[in-house]
Tab-separated table of C-alpha atoms and ligand atoms in Angstrom:
chain	number	residue	atom	x	y	z
A	626	MET	CA	63.652	51.652	-90.406
A	627	SER	CA	61.606	49.377	-92.005
A	628	SER	CA	63.707	46.526	-91.626
A	629	SER	CA	64.730	47.644	-88.168
A	630	SER	CA	61.215	47.886	-87.552
A	631	GLY	CA	60.715	44.730	-89.287
A	632	LYS	CA	63.369	42.906	-86.980
A	633	ASN	CA	61.555	44.741	-83.958
A	634	ASN	CA	58.328	43.355	-85.204
A	635	ILE	CA	59.769	39.884	-85.371
A	636	LYS	CA	61.354	40.324	-82.039
A	637	ILE	CA	58.070	41.163	-80.516
A	638	SER	CA	56.177	38.490	-82.030
A	639	GLY	CA	59.073	36.203	-80.895
A	640	ARG	CA	58.781	37.373	-77.284
A	641	PHE	CA	54.906	36.970	-77.689
A	642	ALA	CA	55.480	33.607	-78.717
A	643	VAL	CA	57.276	32.648	-75.680
A	644	PHE	CA	54.837	34.602	-73.635
A	645	LEU	CA	52.012	32.775	-75.015
A	646	ALA	CA	53.737	29.330	-74.806
A	647	VAL	CA	54.256	29.930	-70.928
A	648	ALA	CA	50.627	31.214	-70.707
A	649	LEU	CA	49.485	27.989	-72.171
A	650	ALA	CA	51.990	25.947	-70.148
A	651	VAL	CA	50.235	27.770	-66.892
A	652	ILE	CA	46.905	26.962	-68.195
A	653	ALA	CA	47.516	23.421	-68.914
A	654	PHE	CA	49.025	23.007	-65.550
A	655	LEU	CA	46.187	24.856	-63.719
A	656	THR	CA	43.786	22.569	-65.859
A	657	VAL	CA	45.477	19.447	-64.791
A	658	MET	CA	45.550	20.525	-61.294
A	659	ILE	CA	41.696	21.431	-61.261
A	660	ILE	CA	40.957	17.879	-62.740
A	661	ILE	CA	43.140	16.018	-60.016
A	662	VAL	CA	41.602	18.214	-57.207
A	663	SER	CA	38.441	17.848	-58.487
A	664	LYS	CA	38.605	14.140	-58.853
A	665	LYS	CA	39.898	13.725	-55.116
A	666	ASP	CA	36.479	15.638	-54.146
A	667	ALA	CA	34.549	13.308	-56.048
A	668	PRO	CA	33.160	10.131	-54.122
A	669	ALA	CA	35.415	7.481	-54.718
A	670	PRO	CA	33.720	4.659	-56.583
A	671	GLY	CA	33.833	1.604	-54.371
A	672	PRO	CA	31.999	-1.152	-52.502
A	673	THR	CA	30.255	1.515	-50.185
A	674	GLU	CA	28.140	2.502	-52.917
A	675	GLY	CA	27.570	-1.044	-54.275
A	676	PRO	CA	24.696	-2.884	-52.985
A	677	VAL	CA	24.880	-4.487	-49.597
A	678	ILE	CA	25.637	-8.211	-50.051
A	679	ILE	CA	25.046	-10.467	-47.061
A	680	THR	CA	27.609	-13.103	-47.238
A	681	SER	CA	26.250	-15.386	-44.895
A	682	PRO	CA	22.399	-16.141	-44.357
A	683	THR	CA	22.778	-15.729	-40.839
A	684	ALA	CA	24.552	-12.470	-40.976
A	685	GLU	CA	22.696	-9.850	-39.268
A	686	ILE	CA	21.707	-6.663	-41.487
A	687	THR	CA	22.514	-3.745	-39.292
A	688	PRO	CA	21.723	-0.689	-41.018
A	689	THR	CA	24.596	1.943	-40.811
A	690	ALA	CA	24.644	5.614	-41.376
A	691	ASP	CA	26.055	5.253	-44.926
A	692	VAL	CA	23.883	2.639	-46.238
A	693	ALA	CA	20.352	3.915	-46.224
A	694	THR	CA	18.491	0.808	-45.074
A	695	PRO	CA	14.582	1.348	-45.209
A	696	THR	CA	13.530	0.460	-41.571
A	697	GLU	CA	10.269	-1.612	-42.121
A	698	GLU	CA	8.042	-1.287	-39.399
A	699	PRO	CA	6.297	-4.520	-38.775
A	700	THR	CA	2.735	-3.637	-39.542
A	701	PRO	CA	0.549	-4.042	-36.295
A	702	THR	CA	-1.457	-6.838	-36.404
A	703	LEU	CA	-4.401	-7.409	-34.002
A	704	ALA	CA	-4.221	-10.962	-32.491
A	705	PRO	CA	-7.250	-11.481	-30.780
A	706	THR	CA	-6.557	-15.230	-30.259
A	707	GLU	CA	-3.638	-14.595	-27.959
A	708	ILE	CA	-4.166	-14.222	-24.268
A	709	PRO	CA	-2.277	-11.554	-23.096
A	710	THR	CA	0.452	-12.864	-20.598
A	711	GLU	CA	0.113	-9.572	-18.555
A	712	VAL	CA	-3.209	-8.920	-18.051
A	713	PRO	CA	-3.965	-5.626	-17.386
A	714	THR	CA	-5.333	-4.606	-13.949
A	715	PRO	CA	-8.911	-3.028	-14.841
A	716	THR	CA	-9.250	0.555	-14.022
A	717	PRO	CA	-13.318	0.546	-13.359
A	718	THR	CA	-12.968	3.882	-11.757
A	719	GLU	CA	-11.541	5.932	-14.560
A	720	VAL	CA	-14.115	4.884	-17.195
A	721	PRO	CA	-17.588	3.845	-15.989
A	722	THR	CA	-19.045	1.279	-18.367
A	723	PRO	CA	-22.399	2.600	-20.047
A	724	GLU	CA	-25.387	0.645	-19.003
A	725	PRO	CA	-27.157	-1.391	-21.791
A	726	THR	CA	-28.166	1.527	-23.808
A	727	PRO	CA	-27.304	0.170	-26.964
A	728	GLU	CA	-25.093	3.143	-28.105
A	729	PRO	CA	-21.390	1.937	-29.410
A	730	THR	CA	-21.462	-1.235	-31.896
A	731	PRO	CA	-19.493	-3.951	-30.617
A	732	THR	CA	-17.035	-4.947	-33.240
A	733	GLU	CA	-15.147	-7.998	-32.026
A	734	ALA	CA	-11.924	-8.852	-33.869
A	735	PRO	CA	-12.429	-11.277	-36.612
A	736	PRO	CA	-13.214	-14.853	-35.757
A	737	THR	CA	-10.571	-16.518	-33.903
A	738	THR	CA	-9.235	-20.036	-34.278
A	739	ALA	CA	-8.752	-22.520	-31.548
A	740	HIS	CA	-9.222	-22.368	-27.772
A	741	PRO	CA	-5.800	-20.678	-26.486
A	742	THR	CA	-4.133	-21.738	-23.293
A	743	PRO	CA	-6.054	-21.190	-20.312
A	744	PRO	CA	-6.113	-17.618	-18.928
A	745	ARG	CA	-4.463	-17.330	-15.539
A	746	VAL	CA	-6.200	-15.860	-12.733
A	747	VAL	CA	-4.586	-12.273	-11.899
A	748	ASP	CA	-4.471	-12.511	-8.270
A	749	GLY	CA	-3.584	-15.274	-5.889
A	750	ASN	CA	-4.750	-13.697	-2.687
A	751	THR	CA	-7.471	-15.408	-0.660
A	752	SER	CA	-9.683	-14.135	2.057
A	753	ALA	CA	-8.182	-12.991	5.251
A	754	ASN	CA	-11.252	-14.489	7.116
A	755	PRO	CA	-10.531	-17.847	8.810
A	756	ALA	CA	-14.297	-18.650	7.759
A	757	TYR	CA	-13.283	-18.495	4.195
A	758	GLU	CA	-9.564	-19.882	4.350
A	759	GLY	CA	-8.114	-20.328	1.374
A	760	LYS	CA	-11.210	-19.271	-0.647
A	761	ARG	CA	-11.495	-16.296	-3.434
A	762	LEU	CA	-14.552	-14.486	-2.753
A	763	VAL	CA	-16.397	-12.656	-5.304
A	764	ALA	CA	-19.679	-10.763	-5.819
A	765	LEU	CA	-21.666	-11.784	-8.876
A	766	THR	CA	-24.185	-9.066	-9.561
A	767	PHE	CA	-26.827	-8.856	-12.317
A	768	ASP	CA	-28.648	-5.531	-13.486
A	769	ASP	CA	-31.796	-4.599	-15.244
A	770	GLY	CA	-34.056	-7.359	-14.447
A	771	PRO	CA	-36.071	-9.511	-13.464
A	772	GLN	CA	-36.738	-10.787	-17.120
A	773	ALA	CA	-38.843	-13.676	-17.732
A	774	GLY	CA	-37.024	-16.656	-18.988
A	775	SER	CA	-33.365	-15.465	-18.469
A	776	THR	CA	-33.751	-14.535	-14.798
A	777	GLU	CA	-35.195	-18.197	-14.228
A	778	TYR	CA	-32.375	-19.353	-16.074
A	779	MET	CA	-29.873	-17.568	-14.067
A	780	LEU	CA	-31.285	-18.598	-10.853
A	781	ASP	CA	-31.160	-22.118	-11.705
A	782	VAL	CA	-27.576	-21.574	-12.670
A	783	LEU	CA	-26.600	-20.118	-9.461
A	784	LYS	CA	-28.431	-22.888	-7.762
A	785	LYS	CA	-26.457	-25.470	-9.707
A	786	HIS	CA	-23.019	-23.809	-8.557
A	787	ASN	CA	-24.581	-23.115	-5.137
A	788	ALA	CA	-23.546	-19.381	-5.518
A	789	LYS	CA	-25.078	-16.366	-3.942
A	790	ALA	CA	-25.556	-13.247	-5.817
A	791	THR	CA	-27.013	-9.931	-5.948
A	792	PHE	CA	-29.863	-8.873	-8.451
A	793	PHE	CA	-29.896	-5.088	-9.048
A	794	VAL	CA	-33.495	-5.032	-9.827
A	795	VAL	CA	-35.691	-2.458	-11.909
A	796	GLY	CA	-39.060	-1.593	-10.583
A	797	ASN	CA	-41.240	-1.346	-13.507
A	798	GLN	CA	-39.601	-4.885	-14.636
A	799	MET	CA	-40.809	-6.440	-11.511
A	800	ALA	CA	-44.310	-4.822	-11.940
A	801	TYR	CA	-44.633	-6.539	-15.370
A	802	GLU	CA	-44.254	-9.971	-14.119
A	803	PRO	CA	-47.184	-11.492	-12.016
A	804	ASN	CA	-46.609	-10.784	-8.325
A	805	GLY	CA	-43.144	-10.335	-8.753
A	806	VAL	CA	-42.468	-13.964	-8.426
A	807	LEU	CA	-38.686	-14.042	-9.632
A	808	THR	CA	-37.738	-11.131	-7.351
A	809	THR	CA	-39.569	-13.253	-4.329
A	810	ARG	CA	-37.876	-16.514	-5.725
A	811	ALA	CA	-34.276	-14.924	-6.028
A	812	ALA	CA	-34.829	-13.530	-2.261
A	813	ALA	CA	-36.031	-17.002	-0.918
A	814	GLU	CA	-32.992	-18.699	-2.664
A	815	GLY	CA	-30.710	-16.582	-0.364
A	816	HIS	CA	-29.775	-13.685	-3.220
A	817	GLN	CA	-29.749	-10.209	-2.456
A	818	ILE	CA	-32.001	-7.907	-3.944
A	819	GLY	CA	-30.368	-4.278	-4.767
A	820	ASN	CA	-32.190	-1.385	-6.011
A	821	HIS	CA	-31.436	-0.332	-9.522
A	822	SER	CA	-34.383	2.546	-9.698
A	823	TYR	CA	-37.743	2.271	-10.628
A	824	SER	CA	-37.685	2.941	-14.263
A	825	HIS	CA	-34.355	3.033	-15.302
A	826	PRO	CA	-33.833	6.725	-16.501
A	827	ASN	CA	-30.356	8.300	-16.892
A	828	PHE	CA	-29.857	9.756	-13.259
A	829	GLY	CA	-27.586	12.554	-14.721
A	830	LYS	CA	-30.627	14.147	-16.382
A	831	LEU	CA	-33.012	14.012	-13.160
A	832	THR	CA	-33.757	16.339	-10.507
A	833	ASP	CA	-33.104	15.698	-6.954
A	834	GLU	CA	-36.750	15.020	-6.262
A	835	GLN	CA	-36.990	12.536	-9.194
A	836	ILE	CA	-33.985	10.731	-7.960
A	837	ILE	CA	-35.490	10.344	-4.532
A	838	GLU	CA	-38.723	9.264	-6.052
A	839	GLN	CA	-37.115	6.417	-8.291
A	840	ARG	CA	-35.034	5.283	-5.043
A	841	ASP	CA	-38.063	5.300	-2.852
A	842	LYS	CA	-40.481	3.694	-5.449
A	843	ASN	CA	-38.441	0.760	-5.991
A	844	ASN	CA	-37.528	0.245	-2.440
A	845	ALA	CA	-40.948	0.051	-1.628
A	846	LEU	CA	-41.773	-2.366	-4.111
A	847	ILE	CA	-38.529	-4.605	-3.172
A	848	MET	CA	-39.766	-4.179	0.470
A	849	LYS	CA	-43.153	-5.490	-0.583
A	850	LEU	CA	-41.962	-8.350	-2.630
A	851	THR	CA	-39.324	-9.939	-0.360
A	852	GLY	CA	-40.146	-8.318	3.126
A	853	LYS	CA	-36.568	-6.700	3.596
A	854	PRO	CA	-35.793	-3.241	2.210
A	855	ALA	CA	-32.811	-2.764	-0.194
A	856	THR	CA	-29.665	-1.943	1.110
A	857	VAL	CA	-27.330	-1.339	-1.705
A	858	PHE	CA	-28.281	0.903	-4.766
A	859	ARG	CA	-26.868	0.691	-8.394
A	860	VAL	CA	-26.994	3.925	-10.327
A	861	PRO	CA	-28.407	3.521	-13.576
A	862	GLY	CA	-25.877	5.356	-16.092
A	863	GLY	CA	-23.025	4.976	-13.788
A	864	GLN	CA	-23.816	8.437	-12.449
A	865	ARG	CA	-21.306	8.942	-9.372
A	866	SER	CA	-21.221	12.463	-8.287
A	867	ALA	CA	-20.663	13.485	-4.898
A	868	HIS	CA	-23.824	15.146	-4.898
A	869	MET	CA	-25.603	12.002	-6.190
A	870	ARG	CA	-24.077	9.917	-3.700
A	871	SER	CA	-25.213	11.859	-0.507
A	872	LEU	CA	-28.668	12.302	-2.032
A	873	LEU	CA	-29.062	8.533	-2.735
A	874	ALA	CA	-27.707	8.247	0.982
A	875	MET	CA	-27.502	4.218	0.166
A	876	PRO	CA	-24.014	2.251	-0.705
A	877	ILE	CA	-23.487	2.251	-3.964
A	878	ALA	CA	-22.073	-0.985	-5.828
A	879	GLN	CA	-20.047	-0.532	-8.994
A	880	TRP	CA	-17.857	-3.228	-10.468
A	881	ASP	CA	-14.361	-4.302	-11.700
A	882	ILE	CA	-14.968	-6.697	-14.022
A	883	ASP	CA	-17.444	-5.827	-17.072
A	884	PRO	CA	-18.109	-9.141	-19.181
A	885	LEU	CA	-19.676	-6.664	-21.823
A	886	ASP	CA	-22.842	-8.966	-21.924
A	887	TRP	CA	-24.914	-6.081	-22.844
A	888	GLN	CA	-22.791	-5.543	-25.861
A	889	PHE	CA	-22.182	-8.954	-26.949
A	890	PHE	CA	-25.005	-11.167	-25.691
A	891	THR	CA	-28.136	-9.071	-27.108
A	892	THR	CA	-30.186	-11.097	-29.559
A	893	GLU	CA	-29.414	-8.728	-32.175
A	894	HIS	CA	-25.767	-9.029	-31.663
A	895	ILE	CA	-25.666	-12.825	-31.824
A	896	THR	CA	-27.953	-12.511	-35.002
A	897	LYS	CA	-25.740	-10.551	-36.883
A	898	TYR	CA	-22.610	-12.370	-35.760
A	899	ALA	CA	-24.330	-15.690	-36.724
A	900	LYS	CA	-25.059	-14.050	-40.093
A	901	GLN	CA	-21.497	-12.739	-40.744
A	902	ASN	CA	-19.729	-15.833	-39.570
A	903	GLY	CA	-22.240	-18.485	-41.412
A	904	MET	CA	-23.063	-19.998	-37.929
A	905	SER	CA	-26.489	-21.113	-36.425
A	906	TYR	CA	-27.691	-18.735	-33.537
A	907	ASP	CA	-26.547	-21.189	-30.928
A	908	GLU	CA	-23.225	-21.669	-32.454
A	909	ALA	CA	-22.724	-18.041	-32.647
A	910	GLU	CA	-23.951	-17.384	-28.901
A	911	SER	CA	-21.425	-20.222	-27.594
A	912	ARG	CA	-18.685	-18.676	-29.832
A	913	LEU	CA	-19.390	-15.161	-28.322
A	914	ILE	CA	-19.448	-16.544	-24.732
A	915	ASP	CA	-15.962	-18.653	-25.387
A	916	MET	CA	-14.604	-15.202	-26.493
A	917	ILE	CA	-15.826	-13.030	-23.874
A	918	LEU	CA	-14.897	-15.614	-21.031
A	919	PHE	CA	-11.362	-16.977	-22.396
A	920	GLU	CA	-10.203	-14.967	-25.243
A	921	GLY	CA	-11.168	-11.572	-24.733
A	922	VAL	CA	-12.661	-8.996	-27.295
A	923	TYR	CA	-11.840	-6.133	-29.091
A	924	THR	CA	-14.611	-3.130	-28.990
A	925	THR	CA	-14.093	0.204	-30.949
A	926	LEU	CA	-14.381	3.554	-29.339
A	927	ASP	CA	-13.945	6.405	-31.712
A	928	GLY	CA	-12.301	4.227	-34.102
A	929	GLU	CA	-9.860	2.843	-31.833
A	930	TYR	CA	-9.692	-0.826	-30.994
A	931	ILE	CA	-9.822	-1.465	-27.196
A	932	PHE	CA	-9.106	-5.114	-26.013
A	933	SER	CA	-11.123	-6.253	-23.259
A	934	PRO	CA	-9.095	-9.093	-21.685
A	935	PRO	CA	-10.928	-12.634	-21.083
A	936	VAL	CA	-13.170	-12.609	-18.017
A	937	ALA	CA	-11.756	-15.933	-16.763
A	938	GLY	CA	-8.419	-14.372	-16.348
A	939	GLU	CA	-9.449	-11.475	-14.563
A	940	MET	CA	-11.075	-13.351	-11.705
A	941	LYS	CA	-9.484	-12.715	-8.255
A	942	HIS	CA	-10.331	-12.661	-4.850
A	943	GLY	CA	-12.359	-9.412	-4.106
A	944	SER	CA	-13.967	-8.921	-7.380
A	945	ILE	CA	-17.352	-7.445	-8.348
A	946	LEU	CA	-18.677	-8.893	-11.746
A	947	LEU	CA	-21.260	-6.968	-13.652
A	948	PHE	CA	-23.863	-9.227	-15.782
A	949	HIS	CA	-27.167	-8.599	-16.789
A	950	ASP	CA	-29.830	-11.176	-16.124
A	951	ILE	CA	-31.964	-10.131	-19.041
A	952	TYR	CA	-29.787	-11.949	-21.775
A	953	PRO	CA	-30.182	-15.752	-21.706
A	954	ALA	CA	-26.290	-15.767	-22.824
A	955	SER	CA	-25.474	-14.194	-19.889
A	956	ALA	CA	-27.022	-17.361	-17.913
A	957	LYS	CA	-24.924	-19.693	-20.225
A	958	ALA	CA	-21.774	-17.661	-19.655
A	959	VAL	CA	-22.273	-17.640	-15.897
A	960	ASP	CA	-22.513	-21.431	-15.927
A	961	ARG	CA	-19.479	-21.989	-18.108
A	962	LEU	CA	-17.284	-19.489	-16.041
A	963	LEU	CA	-18.284	-21.262	-12.685
A	964	THR	CA	-17.786	-24.234	-14.369
A	965	TYR	CA	-14.433	-23.458	-15.496
A	966	LEU	CA	-13.101	-21.921	-12.266
A	967	GLU	CA	-14.327	-24.950	-10.225
A	968	GLU	CA	-12.385	-27.422	-12.399
A	969	THR	CA	-9.244	-25.334	-12.657
A	970	TYR	CA	-8.922	-23.514	-9.149
A	971	GLY	CA	-12.084	-24.830	-6.921
A	972	ASN	CA	-11.628	-22.102	-4.401
A	973	PHE	CA	-13.909	-19.477	-5.697
A	974	VAL	CA	-16.835	-18.611	-3.337
A	975	TYR	CA	-19.823	-16.528	-4.415
A	976	LEU	CA	-21.518	-14.141	-1.812
A	977	THR	CA	-24.105	-11.560	-1.965
A	978	PHE	CA	-22.836	-7.790	-1.832
A	979	ASP	CA	-23.576	-7.291	1.942
A	980	GLU	CA	-21.693	-10.846	2.940
A	981	PHE	CA	-19.004	-10.236	0.469
A	982	ILE	CA	-17.818	-6.589	1.905
A	983	LEU	CA	-18.521	-7.756	5.586
A	984	SER	CA	-16.592	-10.834	5.228
A	985	GLU	CA	-13.368	-8.853	5.390
A	986	ASN	CA	-14.626	-6.443	7.994
A	987	GLU	CA	-15.012	-3.763	5.520
A	988	ALA	CA	-18.098	-1.468	6.559
A	989	ILE	CA	-21.067	-0.913	4.325
A	990	ILE	CA	-21.561	2.854	4.327
A	991	PRO	CA	-24.208	4.972	2.683
A	992	GLY	CA	-22.991	7.148	0.156
A	993	THR	CA	-19.835	5.033	-0.441
A	994	ILE	CA	-19.039	3.494	-4.072
A	995	TYR	CA	-17.511	0.016	-3.941
A	996	TYR	CA	-15.703	-1.103	-7.141
A	997	ASN	CA	-14.558	-4.150	-5.252
A	998	LEU	CA	-13.877	-5.450	-1.831
A	999	TRP	CA	-11.470	-2.577	-1.433
A	1000	ARG	CA	-11.502	-0.111	-3.413
A	1001	THR	CA	-14.060	2.448	-2.472
A	1002	THR	CA	-14.949	6.099	-3.053
A	1003	PRO	CA	-15.594	7.537	0.551
A	1004	SER	CA	-18.683	9.407	1.183
A	1005	SER	CA	-18.036	13.218	1.434
B	1475	ZN	ZN1	-29.047	-0.621	-15.777
């Protein structure tokens, strides 16, 4: 039994050995299969994984989905020296420029290099009035004076260029100078005297009675000095509500070109600019005038850079410019601007506000705001 049982044992172990062999073979087979399959799934090593080789220096690198090419965004650079080819149309109605209350600090872009190509005049239109055929009519306006020294300088510049303008005078400024001589002179030389309030308060904070008083007190003084009533008003601080307009009951002159002289041409700013750039005061003043007129400047508002295009490139038929005759640099800037326009175009004519509006048969209506020759906010 034992032998038979021993034979059986041998038989069993023989079968087991066969079973084991088969099992091992199957396991081996499966292992091989798994290896093959897993190798197929694995990314095939090849040129797609390698670095991108630019065979030719002119070959364009076109980033594909497979090759992750970091798209390097060019860092935006402020290029203040460049005159923009497309000069943006001014939108004076949307953002009224604050009056010379020195709130935001101007931070013009870093000093620029050479004088760039001359700016272009935006609009080639000329007057529809046969009396001004082929001419571009412009209204130069001056606020916040008169100021001894700078107003005289401005009057001299206007005379030199045979230009008429409108002075929006402040009552107590006239009261400071002896006998209001500058206002009298301005009127005598053919300029229009507009009303810019008696003491230049923020009209947004006045009562109706105070507004009327500011208007009437200054009108009386203008009448006394010039023999003529003021026929146009400019609101200090740019307040333009319908209520304000009806209250003032005078035509209101705004502007569509603001040279930012109230920011850039103050003595403080010119002095600071001179110091920063190692220039004399005169050099700094001259440099700033060039930037304003021919290059454009950056200002900052809430940390954002805002580009103000060059004034000479914005000049067009029908524009109203806002300057201030309280800065000598503004007089120099007007001299340089008018000289440039004479030499370059030769067809700009500078009229008083009333002459300017009436030149194209536009009506001068109380309670209406004029931004330029055609753009108005009607009285309500
Ligand atoms: Zn003002």
